[in-house]
Amino acid sequence: MSNPGLALQKALFDRLSTALATSVFDAVPEDTPYPYVTLDYEVTDNTTPVSGKKRENRLFYLSVWSDYQGQAEVKRINGEIAEALDEVALPLSTGTVVSVRVLRTETNREPDGKTYMGSVTLRIITQH
């Protein structure tokens, strides 16, 4: 089987697009209004045992962008993402998701003093 990375990204996008009232993007169109969620980046480690199927530990990073005054909107959306993805089975067209876990959520004010960013870190184990 081929690498499930693209199938995983599609499954995450589809799950978040149906579970959230907020728009989800891989590439954000110019002049998109806040709030929105972006699929930011992924880090993959090979954890394949000596024999058996190929297994990978993936850290997938999502960002939440908001211009709401204060952190309330970002925290709410972070929570919705966690509820939508933590320990949820994701069907893939290639490979298998063994586990999805929300490892960390964060919020911070951007340097412009008006925009807030949230982030959600997922640990996803895939096998193929």
PDB file of N, CA and C in Angstrom, residues 39-96:
ATOM      1  N   LEU A  39      -5.067  23.565   8.173  1.00  0.00           N
ATOM      2  CA  LEU A  39      -4.259  22.354   8.313  1.00  0.00           C
ATOM      3  C   LEU A  39      -2.830  22.802   8.052  1.00  0.00           C
ATOM      4  N   ASP A  40      -2.033  22.901   9.089  1.00  0.00           N
ATOM      5  CA  ASP A  40      -0.725  23.538   8.942  1.00  0.00           C
ATOM      6  C   ASP A  40       0.384  22.609   8.480  1.00  0.00           C
ATOM      7  N   TYR A  41       0.828  21.714   9.328  1.00  0.00           N
ATOM      8  CA  TYR A  41       1.917  20.852   8.888  1.00  0.00           C
ATOM      9  C   TYR A  41       1.912  19.548   9.652  1.00  0.00           C
ATOM     10  N   GLU A  42       2.723  18.615   9.148  1.00  0.00           N
ATOM     11  CA  GLU A  42       2.759  17.257   9.679  1.00  0.00           C
ATOM     12  C   GLU A  42       4.210  16.809   9.776  1.00  0.00           C
ATOM     13  N   VAL A  43       4.511  16.093  10.852  1.00  0.00           N
ATOM     14  CA  VAL A  43       5.821  15.485  11.047  1.00  0.00           C
ATOM     15  C   VAL A  43       5.585  13.988  11.209  1.00  0.00           C
ATOM     16  N   THR A  44       6.324  13.171  10.458  1.00  0.00           N
ATOM     17  CA  THR A  44       6.114  11.725  10.485  1.00  0.00           C
ATOM     18  C   THR A  44       7.388  11.010  10.905  1.00  0.00           C
ATOM     19  N   ASP A  45       7.233  10.077  11.852  1.00  0.00           N
ATOM     20  CA  ASP A  45       8.341   9.216  12.291  1.00  0.00           C
ATOM     21  C   ASP A  45       8.000   7.774  11.950  1.00  0.00           C
ATOM     22  N   ASN A  46       8.972   7.069  11.420  1.00  0.00           N
ATOM     23  CA  ASN A  46       8.804   5.656  11.113  1.00  0.00           C
ATOM     24  C   ASN A  46       8.930   4.855  12.404  1.00  0.00           C
ATOM     25  N   THR A  47       7.876   4.135  12.781  1.00  0.00           N
ATOM     26  CA  THR A  47       7.904   3.302  13.991  1.00  0.00           C
ATOM     27  C   THR A  47       7.627   1.844  13.641  1.00  0.00           C
ATOM     28  N   THR A  48       7.967   1.464  12.406  1.00  0.00           N
ATOM     29  CA  THR A  48       7.718   0.109  11.940  1.00  0.00           C
ATOM     30  C   THR A  48       8.533  -0.890  12.752  1.00  0.00           C
ATOM     31  N   PRO A  49       7.872  -1.956  13.241  1.00  0.00           N
ATOM     32  CA  PRO A  49       8.637  -3.010  13.924  1.00  0.00           C
ATOM     33  C   PRO A  49       9.527  -3.747  12.917  1.00  0.00           C
ATOM     34  N   VAL A  50      10.387  -4.615  13.418  1.00  0.00           N
ATOM     35  CA  VAL A  50      11.305  -5.345  12.557  1.00  0.00           C
ATOM     36  C   VAL A  50      10.545  -6.117  11.476  1.00  0.00           C
ATOM     37  N   SER A  51       9.418  -6.682  11.832  1.00  0.00           N
ATOM     38  CA  SER A  51       8.588  -7.361  10.837  1.00  0.00           C
ATOM     39  C   SER A  51       7.145  -6.889  11.003  1.00  0.00           C
ATOM     40  N   GLY A  52       6.407  -6.955   9.939  1.00  0.00           N
ATOM     41  CA  GLY A  52       5.006  -6.547  10.009  1.00  0.00           C
ATOM     42  C   GLY A  52       4.727  -5.355   9.122  1.00  0.00           C
ATOM     43  N   LYS A  53       3.532  -4.805   9.288  1.00  0.00           N
ATOM     44  CA  LYS A  53       3.104  -3.679   8.468  1.00  0.00           C
ATOM     45  C   LYS A  53       3.859  -2.409   8.839  1.00  0.00           C
ATOM     46  N   LYS A  54       3.983  -1.527   7.863  1.00  0.00           N
ATOM     47  CA  LYS A  54       4.636  -0.241   8.091  1.00  0.00           C
ATOM     48  C   LYS A  54       3.762   0.587   9.022  1.00  0.00           C
ATOM     49  N   ARG A  55       4.380   1.161  10.046  1.00  0.00           N
ATOM     50  CA  ARG A  55       3.659   1.936  11.058  1.00  0.00           C
ATOM     51  C   ARG A  55       4.358   3.282  11.225  1.00  0.00           C
ATOM     52  N   GLU A  56       3.558   4.347  11.313  1.00  0.00           N
ATOM     53  CA  GLU A  56       4.120   5.686  11.441  1.00  0.00           C
ATOM     54  C   GLU A  56       3.416   6.457  12.545  1.00  0.00           C
ATOM     55  N   ASN A  57       4.195   7.213  13.279  1.00  0.00           N
ATOM     56  CA  ASN A  57       3.685   8.135  14.300  1.00  0.00           C
ATOM     57  C   ASN A  57       3.715   9.525  13.671  1.00  0.00           C
ATOM     58  N   ARG A  58       2.556  10.153  13.589  1.00  0.00           N
ATOM     59  CA  ARG A  58       2.456  11.452  12.935  1.00  0.00           C
ATOM     60  C   ARG A  58       2.008  12.507  13.935  1.00  0.00           C
ATOM     61  N   LEU A  59       2.662  13.650  13.907  1.00  0.00           N
ATOM     62  CA  LEU A  59       2.195  14.823  14.638  1.00  0.00           C
ATOM     63  C   LEU A  59       1.611  15.754  13.593  1.00  0.00           C
ATOM     64  N   PHE A  60       0.327  16.067  13.743  1.00  0.00           N
ATOM     65  CA  PHE A  60      -0.368  16.927  12.781  1.00  0.00           C
ATOM     66  C   PHE A  60      -0.774  18.190  13.514  1.00  0.00           C
ATOM     67  N   TYR A  61      -0.450  19.332  12.937  1.00  0.00           N
ATOM     68  CA  TYR A  61      -0.683  20.623  13.580  1.00  0.00           C
ATOM     69  C   TYR A  61      -1.788  21.396  12.865  1.00  0.00           C
ATOM     70  N   LEU A  62      -2.767  21.842  13.645  1.00  0.00           N
ATOM     71  CA  LEU A  62      -3.873  22.651  13.148  1.00  0.00           C
ATOM     72  C   LEU A  62      -3.784  24.021  13.801  1.00  0.00           C
ATOM     73  N   SER A  63      -4.180  25.057  13.074  1.00  0.00           N
ATOM     74  CA  SER A  63      -4.209  26.405  13.647  1.00  0.00           C
ATOM     75  C   SER A  63      -5.610  26.976  13.525  1.00  0.00           C
ATOM     76  N   VAL A  64      -5.978  27.768  14.525  1.00  0.00           N
ATOM     77  CA  VAL A  64      -7.265  28.465  14.555  1.00  0.00           C
ATOM     78  C   VAL A  64      -6.951  29.951  14.523  1.00  0.00           C
ATOM     79  N   TRP A  65      -7.617  30.693  13.649  1.00  0.00           N
ATOM     80  CA  TRP A  65      -7.374  32.126  13.511  1.00  0.00           C
ATOM     81  C   TRP A  65      -8.653  32.893  13.797  1.00  0.00           C
ATOM     82  N   SER A  66      -8.541  33.943  14.609  1.00  0.00           N
ATOM     83  CA  SER A  66      -9.715  34.707  15.021  1.00  0.00           C
ATOM     84  C   SER A  66      -9.345  36.163  15.259  1.00  0.00           C
ATOM     85  N   ASP A  67     -10.297  37.063  14.973  1.00  0.00           N
ATOM     86  CA  ASP A  67     -10.111  38.468  15.329  1.00  0.00           C
ATOM     87  C   ASP A  67     -11.129  38.888  16.403  1.00  0.00           C
ATOM     88  N   TYR A  68     -11.750  37.887  17.036  1.00  0.00           N
ATOM     89  CA  TYR A  68     -12.666  38.147  18.139  1.00  0.00           C
ATOM     90  C   TYR A  68     -11.879  38.749  19.295  1.00  0.00           C
ATOM     91  N   GLN A  69     -12.444  39.715  19.981  1.00  0.00           N
ATOM     92  CA  GLN A  69     -11.738  40.367  21.083  1.00  0.00           C
ATOM     93  C   GLN A  69     -11.594  39.386  22.246  1.00  0.00           C
ATOM     94  N   GLY A  70     -10.375  39.016  22.549  1.00  0.00           N
ATOM     95  CA  GLY A  70     -10.102  38.030  23.598  1.00  0.00           C
ATOM     96  C   GLY A  70      -9.957  36.630  23.017  1.00  0.00           C
ATOM     97  N   GLN A  71      -9.705  35.669  23.891  1.00  0.00           N
ATOM     98  CA  GLN A  71      -9.386  34.308  23.468  1.00  0.00           C
ATOM     99  C   GLN A  71     -10.585  33.367  23.420  1.00  0.00           C
ATOM    100  N   ALA A  72     -11.776  33.856  23.763  1.00  0.00           N
ATOM    101  CA  ALA A  72     -12.944  32.983  23.900  1.00  0.00           C
ATOM    102  C   ALA A  72     -13.245  32.191  22.625  1.00  0.00           C
ATOM    103  N   GLU A  73     -13.229  32.850  21.479  1.00  0.00           N
ATOM    104  CA  GLU A  73     -13.568  32.165  20.236  1.00  0.00           C
ATOM    105  C   GLU A  73     -12.540  31.086  19.905  1.00  0.00           C
ATOM    106  N   VAL A  74     -11.266  31.409  20.057  1.00  0.00           N
ATOM    107  CA  VAL A  74     -10.209  30.441  19.772  1.00  0.00           C
ATOM    108  C   VAL A  74     -10.324  29.243  20.712  1.00  0.00           C
ATOM    109  N   LYS A  75     -10.560  29.490  21.984  1.00  0.00           N
ATOM    110  CA  LYS A  75     -10.696  28.380  22.939  1.00  0.00           C
ATOM    111  C   LYS A  75     -11.905  27.509  22.613  1.00  0.00           C
ATOM    112  N   ARG A  76     -12.995  28.129  22.207  1.00  0.00           N
ATOM    113  CA  ARG A  76     -14.195  27.365  21.842  1.00  0.00           C
ATOM    114  C   ARG A  76     -13.909  26.468  20.640  1.00  0.00           C
ATOM    115  N   ILE A  77     -13.265  27.019  19.619  1.00  0.00           N
ATOM    116  CA  ILE A  77     -12.975  26.233  18.414  1.00  0.00           C
ATOM    117  C   ILE A  77     -11.952  25.143  18.721  1.00  0.00           C
ATOM    118  N   ASN A  78     -10.933  25.441  19.532  1.00  0.00           N
ATOM    119  CA  ASN A  78      -9.989  24.399  19.950  1.00  0.00           C
ATOM    120  C   ASN A  78     -10.743  23.231  20.592  1.00  0.00           C
ATOM    121  N   GLY A  79     -11.699  23.560  21.453  1.00  0.00           N
ATOM    122  CA  GLY A  79     -12.491  22.528  22.122  1.00  0.00           C
ATOM    123  C   GLY A  79     -13.330  21.726  21.139  1.00  0.00           C
ATOM    124  N   GLU A  80     -13.901  22.394  20.149  1.00  0.00           N
ATOM    125  CA  GLU A  80     -14.695  21.694  19.133  1.00  0.00           C
ATOM    126  C   GLU A  80     -13.816  20.746  18.313  1.00  0.00           C
ATOM    127  N   ILE A  81     -12.603  21.176  18.011  1.00  0.00           N
ATOM    128  CA  ILE A  81     -11.668  20.313  17.279  1.00  0.00           C
ATOM    129  C   ILE A  81     -11.332  19.082  18.117  1.00  0.00           C
ATOM    130  N   ALA A  82     -11.030  19.302  19.394  1.00  0.00           N
ATOM    131  CA  ALA A  82     -10.701  18.184  20.281  1.00  0.00           C
ATOM    132  C   ALA A  82     -11.872  17.203  20.365  1.00  0.00           C
ATOM    133  N   GLU A  83     -13.079  17.734  20.493  1.00  0.00           N
ATOM    134  CA  GLU A  83     -14.254  16.864  20.570  1.00  0.00           C
ATOM    135  C   GLU A  83     -14.461  16.087  19.269  1.00  0.00           C
ATOM    136  N   ALA A  84     -14.175  16.711  18.144  1.00  0.00           N
ATOM    137  CA  ALA A  84     -14.379  16.076  16.843  1.00  0.00           C
ATOM    138  C   ALA A  84     -13.338  15.009  16.519  1.00  0.00           C
ATOM    139  N   LEU A  85     -12.127  15.123  17.107  1.00  0.00           N
ATOM    140  CA  LEU A  85     -11.035  14.246  16.676  1.00  0.00           C
ATOM    141  C   LEU A  85     -10.449  13.326  17.743  1.00  0.00           C
ATOM    142  N   ASP A  86     -10.519  13.679  19.004  1.00  0.00           N
ATOM    143  CA  ASP A  86      -9.839  12.883  20.041  1.00  0.00           C
ATOM    144  C   ASP A  86     -10.443  11.491  20.149  1.00  0.00           C
ATOM    145  N   GLU A  87      -9.617  10.475  19.895  1.00  0.00           N
ATOM    146  CA  GLU A  87     -10.005   9.064  19.983  1.00  0.00           C
ATOM    147  C   GLU A  87     -11.158   8.706  19.042  1.00  0.00           C
ATOM    148  N   VAL A  88     -11.200   9.374  17.888  1.00  0.00           N
ATOM    149  CA  VAL A  88     -12.228   9.111  16.876  1.00  0.00           C
ATOM    150  C   VAL A  88     -11.591   8.327  15.730  1.00  0.00           C
ATOM    151  N   ALA A  89     -12.298   7.332  15.236  1.00  0.00           N
ATOM    152  CA  ALA A  89     -11.807   6.556  14.091  1.00  0.00           C
ATOM    153  C   ALA A  89     -11.960   7.386  12.818  1.00  0.00           C
ATOM    154  N   LEU A  90     -10.901   7.442  12.047  1.00  0.00           N
ATOM    155  CA  LEU A  90     -10.939   8.150  10.761  1.00  0.00           C
ATOM    156  C   LEU A  90     -10.765   7.130   9.641  1.00  0.00           C
ATOM    157  N   PRO A  91     -11.741   7.022   8.753  1.00  0.00           N
ATOM    158  CA  PRO A  91     -11.585   6.094   7.621  1.00  0.00           C
ATOM    159  C   PRO A  91     -10.644   6.691   6.576  1.00  0.00           C
ATOM    160  N   LEU A  92      -9.755   5.866   6.061  1.00  0.00           N
ATOM    161  CA  LEU A  92      -8.813   6.298   5.026  1.00  0.00           C
ATOM    162  C   LEU A  92      -9.025   5.490   3.757  1.00  0.00           C
ATOM    163  N   SER A  93      -8.754   6.109   2.620  1.00  0.00           N
ATOM    164  CA  SER A  93      -8.813   5.386   1.350  1.00  0.00           C
ATOM    165  C   SER A  93      -7.552   4.540   1.148  1.00  0.00           C
ATOM    166  N   THR A  94      -6.476   4.897   1.843  1.00  0.00           N
ATOM    167  CA  THR A  94      -5.210   4.165   1.784  1.00  0.00           C
ATOM    168  C   THR A  94      -4.664   4.045   3.195  1.00  0.00           C
ATOM    169  N   GLY A  95      -4.389   2.833   3.647  1.00  0.00           N
ATOM    170  CA  GLY A  95      -3.861   2.627   4.988  1.00  0.00           C
ATOM    171  C   GLY A  95      -4.955   2.655   6.045  1.00  0.00           C
ATOM    172  N   THR A  96      -4.513   2.641   7.311  1.00  0.00           N
ATOM    173  CA  THR A  96      -5.421   2.583   8.452  1.00  0.00           C
ATOM    174  C   THR A  96      -4.960   3.553   9.518  1.00  0.00           C
TER     175      THR A  96
END
